[in-house]
mmCIF file of C-alpha atoms and ligand atoms in Angstrom:
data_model
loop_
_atom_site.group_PDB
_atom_site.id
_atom_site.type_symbol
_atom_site.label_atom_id
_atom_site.label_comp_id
_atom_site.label_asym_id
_atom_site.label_seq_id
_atom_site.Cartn_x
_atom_site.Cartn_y
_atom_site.Cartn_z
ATOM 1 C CA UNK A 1 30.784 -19.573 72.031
ATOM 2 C CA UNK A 2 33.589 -16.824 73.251
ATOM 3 C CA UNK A 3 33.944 -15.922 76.887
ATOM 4 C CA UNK A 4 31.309 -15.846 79.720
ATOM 5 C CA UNK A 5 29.592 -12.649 81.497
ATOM 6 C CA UNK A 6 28.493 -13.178 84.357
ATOM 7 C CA UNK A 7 26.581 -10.853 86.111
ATOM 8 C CA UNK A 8 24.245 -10.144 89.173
ATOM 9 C CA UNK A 9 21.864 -12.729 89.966
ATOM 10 C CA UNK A 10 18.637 -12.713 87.510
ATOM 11 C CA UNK A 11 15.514 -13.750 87.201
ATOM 12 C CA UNK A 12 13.108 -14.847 84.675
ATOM 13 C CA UNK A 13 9.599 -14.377 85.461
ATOM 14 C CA UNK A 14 8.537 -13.058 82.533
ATOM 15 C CA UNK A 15 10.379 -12.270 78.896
ATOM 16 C CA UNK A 16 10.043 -8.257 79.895
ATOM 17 C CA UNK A 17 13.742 -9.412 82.414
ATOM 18 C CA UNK A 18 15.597 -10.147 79.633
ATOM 19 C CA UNK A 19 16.485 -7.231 76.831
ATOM 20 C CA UNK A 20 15.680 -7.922 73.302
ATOM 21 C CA UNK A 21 19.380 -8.442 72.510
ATOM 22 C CA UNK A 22 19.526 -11.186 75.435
ATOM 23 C CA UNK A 23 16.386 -12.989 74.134
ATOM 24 C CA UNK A 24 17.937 -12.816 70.529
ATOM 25 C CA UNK A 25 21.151 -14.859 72.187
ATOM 26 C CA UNK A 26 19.586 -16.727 73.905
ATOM 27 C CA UNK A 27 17.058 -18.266 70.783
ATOM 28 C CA UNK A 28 20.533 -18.486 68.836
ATOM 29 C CA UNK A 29 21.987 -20.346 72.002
ATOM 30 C CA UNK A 30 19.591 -23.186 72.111
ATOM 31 C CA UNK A 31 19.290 -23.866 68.888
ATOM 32 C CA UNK A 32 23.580 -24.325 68.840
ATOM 33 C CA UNK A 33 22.723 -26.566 72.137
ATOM 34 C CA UNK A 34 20.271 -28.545 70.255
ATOM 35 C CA UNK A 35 22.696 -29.296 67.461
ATOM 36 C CA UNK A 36 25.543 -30.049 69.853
ATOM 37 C CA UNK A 37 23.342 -32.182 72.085
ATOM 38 C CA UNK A 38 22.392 -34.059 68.701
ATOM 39 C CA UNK A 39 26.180 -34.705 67.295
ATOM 40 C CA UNK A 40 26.349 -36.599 70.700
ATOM 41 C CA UNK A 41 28.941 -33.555 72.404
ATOM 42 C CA UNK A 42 28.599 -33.785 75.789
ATOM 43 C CA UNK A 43 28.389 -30.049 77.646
ATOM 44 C CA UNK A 44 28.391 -29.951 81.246
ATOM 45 C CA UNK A 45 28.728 -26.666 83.083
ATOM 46 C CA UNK A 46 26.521 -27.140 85.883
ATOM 47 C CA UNK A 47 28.318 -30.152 86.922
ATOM 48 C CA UNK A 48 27.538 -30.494 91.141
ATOM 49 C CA UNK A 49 24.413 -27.642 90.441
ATOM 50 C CA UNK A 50 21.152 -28.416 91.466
ATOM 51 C CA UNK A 51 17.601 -26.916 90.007
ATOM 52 C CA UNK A 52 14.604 -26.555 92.483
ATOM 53 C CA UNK A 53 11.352 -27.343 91.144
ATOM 54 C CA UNK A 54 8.572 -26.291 92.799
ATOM 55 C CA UNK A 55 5.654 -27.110 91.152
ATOM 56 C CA UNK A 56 1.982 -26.729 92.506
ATOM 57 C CA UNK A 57 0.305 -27.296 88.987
ATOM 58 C CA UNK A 58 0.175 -30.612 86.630
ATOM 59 C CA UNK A 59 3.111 -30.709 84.298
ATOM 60 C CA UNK A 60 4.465 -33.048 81.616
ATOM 61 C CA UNK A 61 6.631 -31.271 79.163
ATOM 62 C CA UNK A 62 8.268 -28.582 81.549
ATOM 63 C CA UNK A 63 8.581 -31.264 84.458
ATOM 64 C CA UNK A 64 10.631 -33.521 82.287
ATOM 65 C CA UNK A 65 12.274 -30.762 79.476
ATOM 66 C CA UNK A 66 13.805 -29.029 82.974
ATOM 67 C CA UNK A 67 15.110 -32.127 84.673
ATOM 68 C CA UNK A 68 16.496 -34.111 81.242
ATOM 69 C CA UNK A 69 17.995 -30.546 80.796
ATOM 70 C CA UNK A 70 20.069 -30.140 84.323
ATOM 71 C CA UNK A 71 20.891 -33.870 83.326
ATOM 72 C CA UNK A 72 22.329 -33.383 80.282
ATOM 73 C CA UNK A 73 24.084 -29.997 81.570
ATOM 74 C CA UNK A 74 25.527 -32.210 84.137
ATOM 75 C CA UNK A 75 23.465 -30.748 87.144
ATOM 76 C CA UNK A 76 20.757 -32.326 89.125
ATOM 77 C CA UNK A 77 16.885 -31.444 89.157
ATOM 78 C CA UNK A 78 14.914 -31.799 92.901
ATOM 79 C CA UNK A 79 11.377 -31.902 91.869
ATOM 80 C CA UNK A 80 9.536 -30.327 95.133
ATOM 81 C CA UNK A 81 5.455 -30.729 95.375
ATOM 82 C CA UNK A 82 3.300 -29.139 98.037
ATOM 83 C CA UNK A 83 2.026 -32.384 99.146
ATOM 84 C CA UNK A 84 5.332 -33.500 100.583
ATOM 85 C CA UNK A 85 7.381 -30.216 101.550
ATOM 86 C CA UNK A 86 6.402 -27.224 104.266
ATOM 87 C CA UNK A 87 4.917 -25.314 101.699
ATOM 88 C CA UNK A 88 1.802 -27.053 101.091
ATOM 89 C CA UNK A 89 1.210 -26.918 105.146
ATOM 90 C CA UNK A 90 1.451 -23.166 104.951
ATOM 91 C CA UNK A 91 4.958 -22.247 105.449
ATOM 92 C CA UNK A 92 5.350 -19.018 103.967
ATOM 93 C CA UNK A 93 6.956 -18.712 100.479
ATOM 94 C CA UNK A 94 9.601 -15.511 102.080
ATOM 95 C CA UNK A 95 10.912 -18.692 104.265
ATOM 96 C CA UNK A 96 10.622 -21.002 101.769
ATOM 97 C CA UNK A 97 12.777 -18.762 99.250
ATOM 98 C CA UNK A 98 15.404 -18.015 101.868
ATOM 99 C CA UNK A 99 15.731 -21.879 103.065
ATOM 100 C CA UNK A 100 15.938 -23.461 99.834
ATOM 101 C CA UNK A 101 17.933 -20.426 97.657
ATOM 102 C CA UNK A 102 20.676 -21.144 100.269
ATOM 103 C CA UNK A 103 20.857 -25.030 98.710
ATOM 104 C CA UNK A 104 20.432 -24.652 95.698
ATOM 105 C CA UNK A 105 21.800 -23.122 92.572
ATOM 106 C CA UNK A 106 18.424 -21.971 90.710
ATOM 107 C CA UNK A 107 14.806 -22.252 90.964
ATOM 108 C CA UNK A 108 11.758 -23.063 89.330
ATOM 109 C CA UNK A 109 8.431 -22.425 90.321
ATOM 110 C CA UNK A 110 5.037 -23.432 89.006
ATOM 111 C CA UNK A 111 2.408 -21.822 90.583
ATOM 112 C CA UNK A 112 -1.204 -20.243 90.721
ATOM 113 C CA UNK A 113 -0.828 -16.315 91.182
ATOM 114 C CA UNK A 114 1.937 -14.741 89.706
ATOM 115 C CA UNK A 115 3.141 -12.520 92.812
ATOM 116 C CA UNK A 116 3.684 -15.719 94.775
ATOM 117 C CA UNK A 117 7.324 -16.107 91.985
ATOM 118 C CA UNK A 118 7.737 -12.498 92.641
ATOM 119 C CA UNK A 119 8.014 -13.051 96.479
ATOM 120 C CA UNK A 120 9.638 -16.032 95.987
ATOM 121 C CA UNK A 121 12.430 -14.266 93.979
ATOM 122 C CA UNK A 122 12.212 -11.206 96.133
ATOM 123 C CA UNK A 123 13.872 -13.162 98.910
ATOM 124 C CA UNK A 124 15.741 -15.737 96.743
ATOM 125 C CA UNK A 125 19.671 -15.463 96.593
ATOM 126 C CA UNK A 126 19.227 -17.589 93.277
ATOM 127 C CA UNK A 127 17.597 -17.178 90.225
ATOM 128 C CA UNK A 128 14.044 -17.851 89.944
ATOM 129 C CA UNK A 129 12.367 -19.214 87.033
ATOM 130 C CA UNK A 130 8.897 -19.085 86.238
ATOM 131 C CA UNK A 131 7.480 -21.907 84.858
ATOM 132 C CA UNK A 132 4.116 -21.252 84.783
ATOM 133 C CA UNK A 133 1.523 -19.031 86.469
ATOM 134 C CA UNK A 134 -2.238 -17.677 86.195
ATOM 135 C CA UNK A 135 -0.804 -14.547 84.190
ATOM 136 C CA UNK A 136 3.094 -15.983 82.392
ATOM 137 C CA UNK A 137 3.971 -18.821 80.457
ATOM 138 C CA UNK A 138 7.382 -17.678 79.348
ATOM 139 C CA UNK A 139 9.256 -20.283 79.101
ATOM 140 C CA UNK A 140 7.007 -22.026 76.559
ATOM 141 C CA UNK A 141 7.614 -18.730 74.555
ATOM 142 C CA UNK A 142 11.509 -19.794 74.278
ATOM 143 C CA UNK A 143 10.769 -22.655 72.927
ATOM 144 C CA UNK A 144 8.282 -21.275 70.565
ATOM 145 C CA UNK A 145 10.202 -18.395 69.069
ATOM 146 C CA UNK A 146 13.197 -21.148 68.582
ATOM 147 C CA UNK A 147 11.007 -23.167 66.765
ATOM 148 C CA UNK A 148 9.737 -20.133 64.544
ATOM 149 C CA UNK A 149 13.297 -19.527 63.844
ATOM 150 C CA UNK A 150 14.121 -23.044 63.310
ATOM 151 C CA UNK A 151 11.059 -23.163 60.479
ATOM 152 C CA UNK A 152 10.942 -19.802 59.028
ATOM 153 C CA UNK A 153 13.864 -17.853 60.449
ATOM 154 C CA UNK A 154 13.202 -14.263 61.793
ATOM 155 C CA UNK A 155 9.412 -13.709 63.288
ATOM 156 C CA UNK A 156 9.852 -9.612 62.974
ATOM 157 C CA UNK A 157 7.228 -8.175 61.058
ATOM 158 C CA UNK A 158 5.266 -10.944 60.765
ATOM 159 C CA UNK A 159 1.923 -11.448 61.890
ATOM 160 C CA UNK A 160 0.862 -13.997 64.515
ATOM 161 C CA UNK A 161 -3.115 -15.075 65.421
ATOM 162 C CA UNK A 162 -3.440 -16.382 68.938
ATOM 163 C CA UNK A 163 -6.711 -17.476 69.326
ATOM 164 C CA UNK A 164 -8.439 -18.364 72.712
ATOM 165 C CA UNK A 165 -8.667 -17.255 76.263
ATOM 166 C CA UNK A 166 -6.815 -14.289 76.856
ATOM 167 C CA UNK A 167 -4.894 -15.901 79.934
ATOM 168 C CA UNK A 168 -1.276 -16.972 80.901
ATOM 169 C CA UNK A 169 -0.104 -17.878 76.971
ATOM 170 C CA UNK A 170 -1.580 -14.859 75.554
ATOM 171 C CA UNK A 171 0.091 -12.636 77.938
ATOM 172 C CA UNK A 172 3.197 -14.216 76.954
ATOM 173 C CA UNK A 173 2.316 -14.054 73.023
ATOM 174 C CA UNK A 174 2.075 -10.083 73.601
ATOM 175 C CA UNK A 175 5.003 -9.838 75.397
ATOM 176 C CA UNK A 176 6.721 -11.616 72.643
ATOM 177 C CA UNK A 177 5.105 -9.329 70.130
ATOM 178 C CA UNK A 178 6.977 -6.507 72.127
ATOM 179 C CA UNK A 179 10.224 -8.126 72.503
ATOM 180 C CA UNK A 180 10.362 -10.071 69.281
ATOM 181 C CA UNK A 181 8.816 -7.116 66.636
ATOM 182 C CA UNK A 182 5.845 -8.840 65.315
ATOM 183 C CA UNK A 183 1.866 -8.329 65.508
ATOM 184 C CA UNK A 184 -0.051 -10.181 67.429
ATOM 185 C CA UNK A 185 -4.019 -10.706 66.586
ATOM 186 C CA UNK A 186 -5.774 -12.144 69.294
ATOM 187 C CA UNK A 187 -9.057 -13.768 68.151
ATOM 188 C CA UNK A 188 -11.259 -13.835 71.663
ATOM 189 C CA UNK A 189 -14.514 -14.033 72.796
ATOM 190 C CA UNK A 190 -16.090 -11.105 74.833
ATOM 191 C CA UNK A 191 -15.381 -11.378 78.771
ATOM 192 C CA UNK A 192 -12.338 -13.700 78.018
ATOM 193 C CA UNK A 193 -10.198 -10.377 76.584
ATOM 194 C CA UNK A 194 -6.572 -10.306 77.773
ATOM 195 C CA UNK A 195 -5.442 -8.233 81.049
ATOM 196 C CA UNK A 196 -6.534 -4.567 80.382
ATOM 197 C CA UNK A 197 -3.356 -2.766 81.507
ATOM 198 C CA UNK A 198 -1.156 -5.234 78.879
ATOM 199 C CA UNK A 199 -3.148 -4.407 76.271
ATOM 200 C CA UNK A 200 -2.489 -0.729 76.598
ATOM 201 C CA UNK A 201 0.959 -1.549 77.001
ATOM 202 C CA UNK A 202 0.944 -3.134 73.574
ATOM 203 C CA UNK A 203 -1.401 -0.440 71.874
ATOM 204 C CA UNK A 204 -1.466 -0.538 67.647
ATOM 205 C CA UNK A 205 0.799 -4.092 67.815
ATOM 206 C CA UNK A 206 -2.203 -6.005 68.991
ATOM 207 C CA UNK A 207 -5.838 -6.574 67.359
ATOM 208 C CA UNK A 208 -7.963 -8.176 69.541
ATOM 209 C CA UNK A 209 -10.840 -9.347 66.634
ATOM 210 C CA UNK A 210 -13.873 -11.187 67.602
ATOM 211 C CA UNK A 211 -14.133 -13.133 63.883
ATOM 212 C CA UNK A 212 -11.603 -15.761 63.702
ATOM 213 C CA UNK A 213 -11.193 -15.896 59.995
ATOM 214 C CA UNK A 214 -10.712 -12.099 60.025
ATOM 215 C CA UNK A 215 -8.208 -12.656 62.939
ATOM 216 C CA UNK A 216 -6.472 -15.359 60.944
ATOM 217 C CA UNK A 217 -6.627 -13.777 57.844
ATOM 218 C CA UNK A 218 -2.849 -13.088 56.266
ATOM 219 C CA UNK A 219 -1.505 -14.392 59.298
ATOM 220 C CA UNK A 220 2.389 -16.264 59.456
ATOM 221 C CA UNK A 221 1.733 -18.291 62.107
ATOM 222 C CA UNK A 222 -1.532 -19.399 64.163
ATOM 223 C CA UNK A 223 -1.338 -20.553 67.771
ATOM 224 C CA UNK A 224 -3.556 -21.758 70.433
ATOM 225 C CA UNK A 225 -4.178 -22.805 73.900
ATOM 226 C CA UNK A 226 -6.846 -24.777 76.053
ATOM 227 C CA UNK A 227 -9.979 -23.420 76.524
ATOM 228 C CA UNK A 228 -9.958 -24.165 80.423
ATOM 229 C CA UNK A 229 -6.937 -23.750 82.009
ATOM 230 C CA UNK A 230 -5.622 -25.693 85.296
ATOM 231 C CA UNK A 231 -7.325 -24.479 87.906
ATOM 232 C CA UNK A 232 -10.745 -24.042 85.864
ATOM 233 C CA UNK A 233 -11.908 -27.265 85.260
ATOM 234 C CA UNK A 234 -15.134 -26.536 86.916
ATOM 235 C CA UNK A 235 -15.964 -23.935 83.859
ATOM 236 C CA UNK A 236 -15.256 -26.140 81.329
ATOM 237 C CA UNK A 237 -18.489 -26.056 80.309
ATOM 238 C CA UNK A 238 -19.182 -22.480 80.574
ATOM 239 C CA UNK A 239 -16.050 -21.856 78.326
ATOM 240 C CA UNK A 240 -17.224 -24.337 76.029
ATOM 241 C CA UNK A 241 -20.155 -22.688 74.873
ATOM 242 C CA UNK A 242 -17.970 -19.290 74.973
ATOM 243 C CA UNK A 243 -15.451 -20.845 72.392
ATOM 244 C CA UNK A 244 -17.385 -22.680 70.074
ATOM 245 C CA UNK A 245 -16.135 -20.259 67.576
ATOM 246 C CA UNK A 246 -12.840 -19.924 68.453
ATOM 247 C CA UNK A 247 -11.535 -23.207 67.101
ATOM 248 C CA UNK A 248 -8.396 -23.627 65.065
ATOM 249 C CA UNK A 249 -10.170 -25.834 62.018
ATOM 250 C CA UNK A 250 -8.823 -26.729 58.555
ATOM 251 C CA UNK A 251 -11.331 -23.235 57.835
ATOM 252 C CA UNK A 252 -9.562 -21.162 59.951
ATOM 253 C CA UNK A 253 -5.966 -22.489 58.746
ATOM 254 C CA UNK A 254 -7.125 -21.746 55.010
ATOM 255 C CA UNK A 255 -7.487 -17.794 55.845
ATOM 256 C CA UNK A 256 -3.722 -17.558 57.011
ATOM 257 C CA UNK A 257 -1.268 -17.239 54.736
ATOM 258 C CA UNK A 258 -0.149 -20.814 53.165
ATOM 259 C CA UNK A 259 3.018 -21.323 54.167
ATOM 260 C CA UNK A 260 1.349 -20.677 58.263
ATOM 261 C CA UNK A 261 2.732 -22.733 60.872
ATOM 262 C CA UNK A 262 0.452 -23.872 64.012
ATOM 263 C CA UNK A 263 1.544 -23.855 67.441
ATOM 264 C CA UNK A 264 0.429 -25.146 70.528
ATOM 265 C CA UNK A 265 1.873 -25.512 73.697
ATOM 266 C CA UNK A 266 -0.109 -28.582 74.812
ATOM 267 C CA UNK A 267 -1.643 -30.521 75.868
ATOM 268 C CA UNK A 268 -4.505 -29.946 73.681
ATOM 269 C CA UNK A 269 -7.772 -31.039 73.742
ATOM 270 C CA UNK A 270 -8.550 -32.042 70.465
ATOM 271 C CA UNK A 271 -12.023 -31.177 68.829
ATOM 272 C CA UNK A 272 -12.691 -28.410 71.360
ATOM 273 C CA UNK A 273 -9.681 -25.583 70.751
ATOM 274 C CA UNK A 274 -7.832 -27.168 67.485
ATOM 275 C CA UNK A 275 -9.288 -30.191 65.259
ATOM 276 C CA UNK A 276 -6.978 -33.506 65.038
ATOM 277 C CA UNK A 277 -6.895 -32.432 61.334
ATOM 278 C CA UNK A 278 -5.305 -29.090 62.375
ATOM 279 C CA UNK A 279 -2.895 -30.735 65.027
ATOM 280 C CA UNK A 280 -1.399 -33.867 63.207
ATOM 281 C CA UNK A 281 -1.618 -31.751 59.532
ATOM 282 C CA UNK A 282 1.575 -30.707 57.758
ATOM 283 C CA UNK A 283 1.480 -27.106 58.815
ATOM 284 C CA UNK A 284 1.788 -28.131 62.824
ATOM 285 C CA UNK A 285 4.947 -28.317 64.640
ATOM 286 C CA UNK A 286 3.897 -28.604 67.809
ATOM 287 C CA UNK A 287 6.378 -31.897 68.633
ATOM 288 C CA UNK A 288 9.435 -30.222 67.478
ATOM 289 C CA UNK A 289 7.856 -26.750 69.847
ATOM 290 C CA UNK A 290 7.323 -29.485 72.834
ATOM 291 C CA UNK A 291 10.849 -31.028 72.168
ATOM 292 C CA UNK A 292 12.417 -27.286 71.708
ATOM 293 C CA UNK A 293 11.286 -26.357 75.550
ATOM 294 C CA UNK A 294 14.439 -28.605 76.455
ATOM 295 C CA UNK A 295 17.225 -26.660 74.107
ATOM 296 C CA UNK A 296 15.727 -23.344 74.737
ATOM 297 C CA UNK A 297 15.558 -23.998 78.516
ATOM 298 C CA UNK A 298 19.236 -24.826 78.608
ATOM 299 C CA UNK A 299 19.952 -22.302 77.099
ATOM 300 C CA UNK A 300 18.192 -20.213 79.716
ATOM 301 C CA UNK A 301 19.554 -22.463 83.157
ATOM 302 C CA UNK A 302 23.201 -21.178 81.402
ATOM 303 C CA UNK A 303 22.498 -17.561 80.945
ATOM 304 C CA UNK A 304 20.836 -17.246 84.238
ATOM 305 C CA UNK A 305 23.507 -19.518 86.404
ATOM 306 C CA UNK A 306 26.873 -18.796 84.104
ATOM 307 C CA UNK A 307 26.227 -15.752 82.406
ATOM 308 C CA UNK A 308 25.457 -14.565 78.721
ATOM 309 C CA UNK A 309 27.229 -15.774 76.264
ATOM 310 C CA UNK A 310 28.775 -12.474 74.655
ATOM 311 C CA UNK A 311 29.004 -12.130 71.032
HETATM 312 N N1 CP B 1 3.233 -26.612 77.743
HETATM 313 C C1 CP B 1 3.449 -26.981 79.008
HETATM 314 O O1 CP B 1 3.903 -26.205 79.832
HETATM 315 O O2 CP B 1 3.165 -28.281 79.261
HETATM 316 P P1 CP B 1 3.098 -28.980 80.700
HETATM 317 O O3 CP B 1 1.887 -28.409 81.409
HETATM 318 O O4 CP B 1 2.944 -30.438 80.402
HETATM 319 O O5 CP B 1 4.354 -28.672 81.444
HETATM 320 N N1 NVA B 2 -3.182 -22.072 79.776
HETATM 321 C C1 NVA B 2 -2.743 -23.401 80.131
HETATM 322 C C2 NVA B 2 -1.330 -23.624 79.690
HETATM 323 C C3 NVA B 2 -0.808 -25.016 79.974
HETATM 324 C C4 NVA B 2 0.625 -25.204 79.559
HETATM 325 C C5 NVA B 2 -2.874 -23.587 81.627
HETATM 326 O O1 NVA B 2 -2.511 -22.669 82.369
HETATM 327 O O2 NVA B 2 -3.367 -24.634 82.061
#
């Protein structure tokens, strides 16, 4: 990597703050960090830099793919729940930005409604991360257009089905159709359609097809996502009946193209959005896309803390 640019402080709430140029970099960063970080070199620019994370949803993979990352970047990851700071006893989030931002180096923030990181950055002198909220996942999508990459190389032009609940992941899936070049099908049922505005945003690159096999039909890569997210177990049941023909089967995989990949950003509930035959089969990668969300997001704690790399 040549020199560092470092600019104004950033955030990244959602992959529309980064250009497509930056999200290119970025992609090619991680997967150079991955293959240092496996030759054993030891990188460690955020040496006496701490991450914030704030999260007030369930994690696995982004609790621990953050904090091994500001570990092996030298740094030091503060996990923060609502149960044991001000927050979760109502202090607002303007005072909780301004408090914290001036201790720390960069934030994350896993939350329920997406203007809570917006207010949160709004008053934050660091950058803010999202890691998760009712509308953005986009950190997952790093990790998922590295691991494309990684497997196929370039995703332009290419043809992706997400099928499922038009919620947090398929936001992100369209705004990766946008910034990455590809088309995005998006196999839903009725009533679960993603947010209106985003799909007029997208126009002609999305298809939103109620027939699964049509949806998957030619398709380069097929991804899911639960049928119930956090903060809707009580309609799990509802949704179940909704879905019972959105389910990413050994069927569905046979319409796509053969050399698909499946994604999934787990955890998944097997049987209910993708069979076990689907998930462990030859054609899923979703443990080298779960182990990819701790490259690709050291790759983004550099850009947004020590610049871009320029190139
Ligand atoms: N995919 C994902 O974000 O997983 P966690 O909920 O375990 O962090
Ligand atoms: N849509 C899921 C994604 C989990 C990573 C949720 O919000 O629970």
């Amino acid at each position: 990597m040549s020199t560092i640019q470092t600019t104004k402080v950033r955030h990244f709430l959602t992959l529309m703050d980064f250009s497509k140029k930056e999200l290119s970099l970025l992609i090619q960063r991680a997967i150079e960090l991955k293959r240092a970080w496996k030759q054993g070199k030891h990188y460690e620019p955020m040496k006496n830099q701490t991450l914030a994370m704030i999260f007030e949803k369930s994690s696995t993979r982004t609790r621990v793919s953050f904090e091994a990352g500001m570990t092996q970047l030298g740094g030091h990851a503060m996990f923060l729940s609502p149960n044991d700071t001000q927050l979760g006893r109502g202090e607002p989030v303007e005072d909780a930005a301004r408090v914290i931002s001036r201790m720390v180096d960069v934030v994350m923030i896993r939350t329920y409604a997406h203007e809570t990181v917006e207010k949160f950055a709004a008053y934050s002198k660091v950058p803010v991360i999202n890691a998760l909220t009712d509308s953005y996942h986009p950190c997952q999508l790093l990790a998922d257009m590295m691991t494309y990459v990684e497997q196929r190389g370039s995703i332009a032009g290419k043809t992706v089905t997400y099928v499922g609940d038009g919620n947090n992941m398929c936001h992100s899936w369209m705004n990766a159709a946008r910034q990455f070049d590809f088309h995005l099908n998006i196999a839903c049922p009725e009533g679960y359609d993603p947010d209106q505005d985003l799909c007029l945003e997208l126009g002609d690159q999305i298809s939103i097809i109620r027939d699964t096999r049509l949806a998957a039909k030619n398709s380069d890569l097929v991804v899911t996502d639960v049928w119930a997210s956090m903060g809707q177990e009580e309609e799990q049941k509802i949704r179940e009946r909704a879905f019972a023909n959105f389910q990413v089967n050994a069927e569905i995989m046979a319409c796509a193209n053969p050399d698909a990949l499946f994604m999934h950003c787990l955890p998944a509930h097997r049987e209910e959005e993708v069979t076990t035959e689907v998930l462990e089969g030859n054609q899923s990668v979703v443990w080298e896309e779960a182990e990819n969300r701790l490259h690709a997001q050291k790759a983004l704690l550099e850009a947004l803390v020590i610049g871009f790399p320029i190139q």
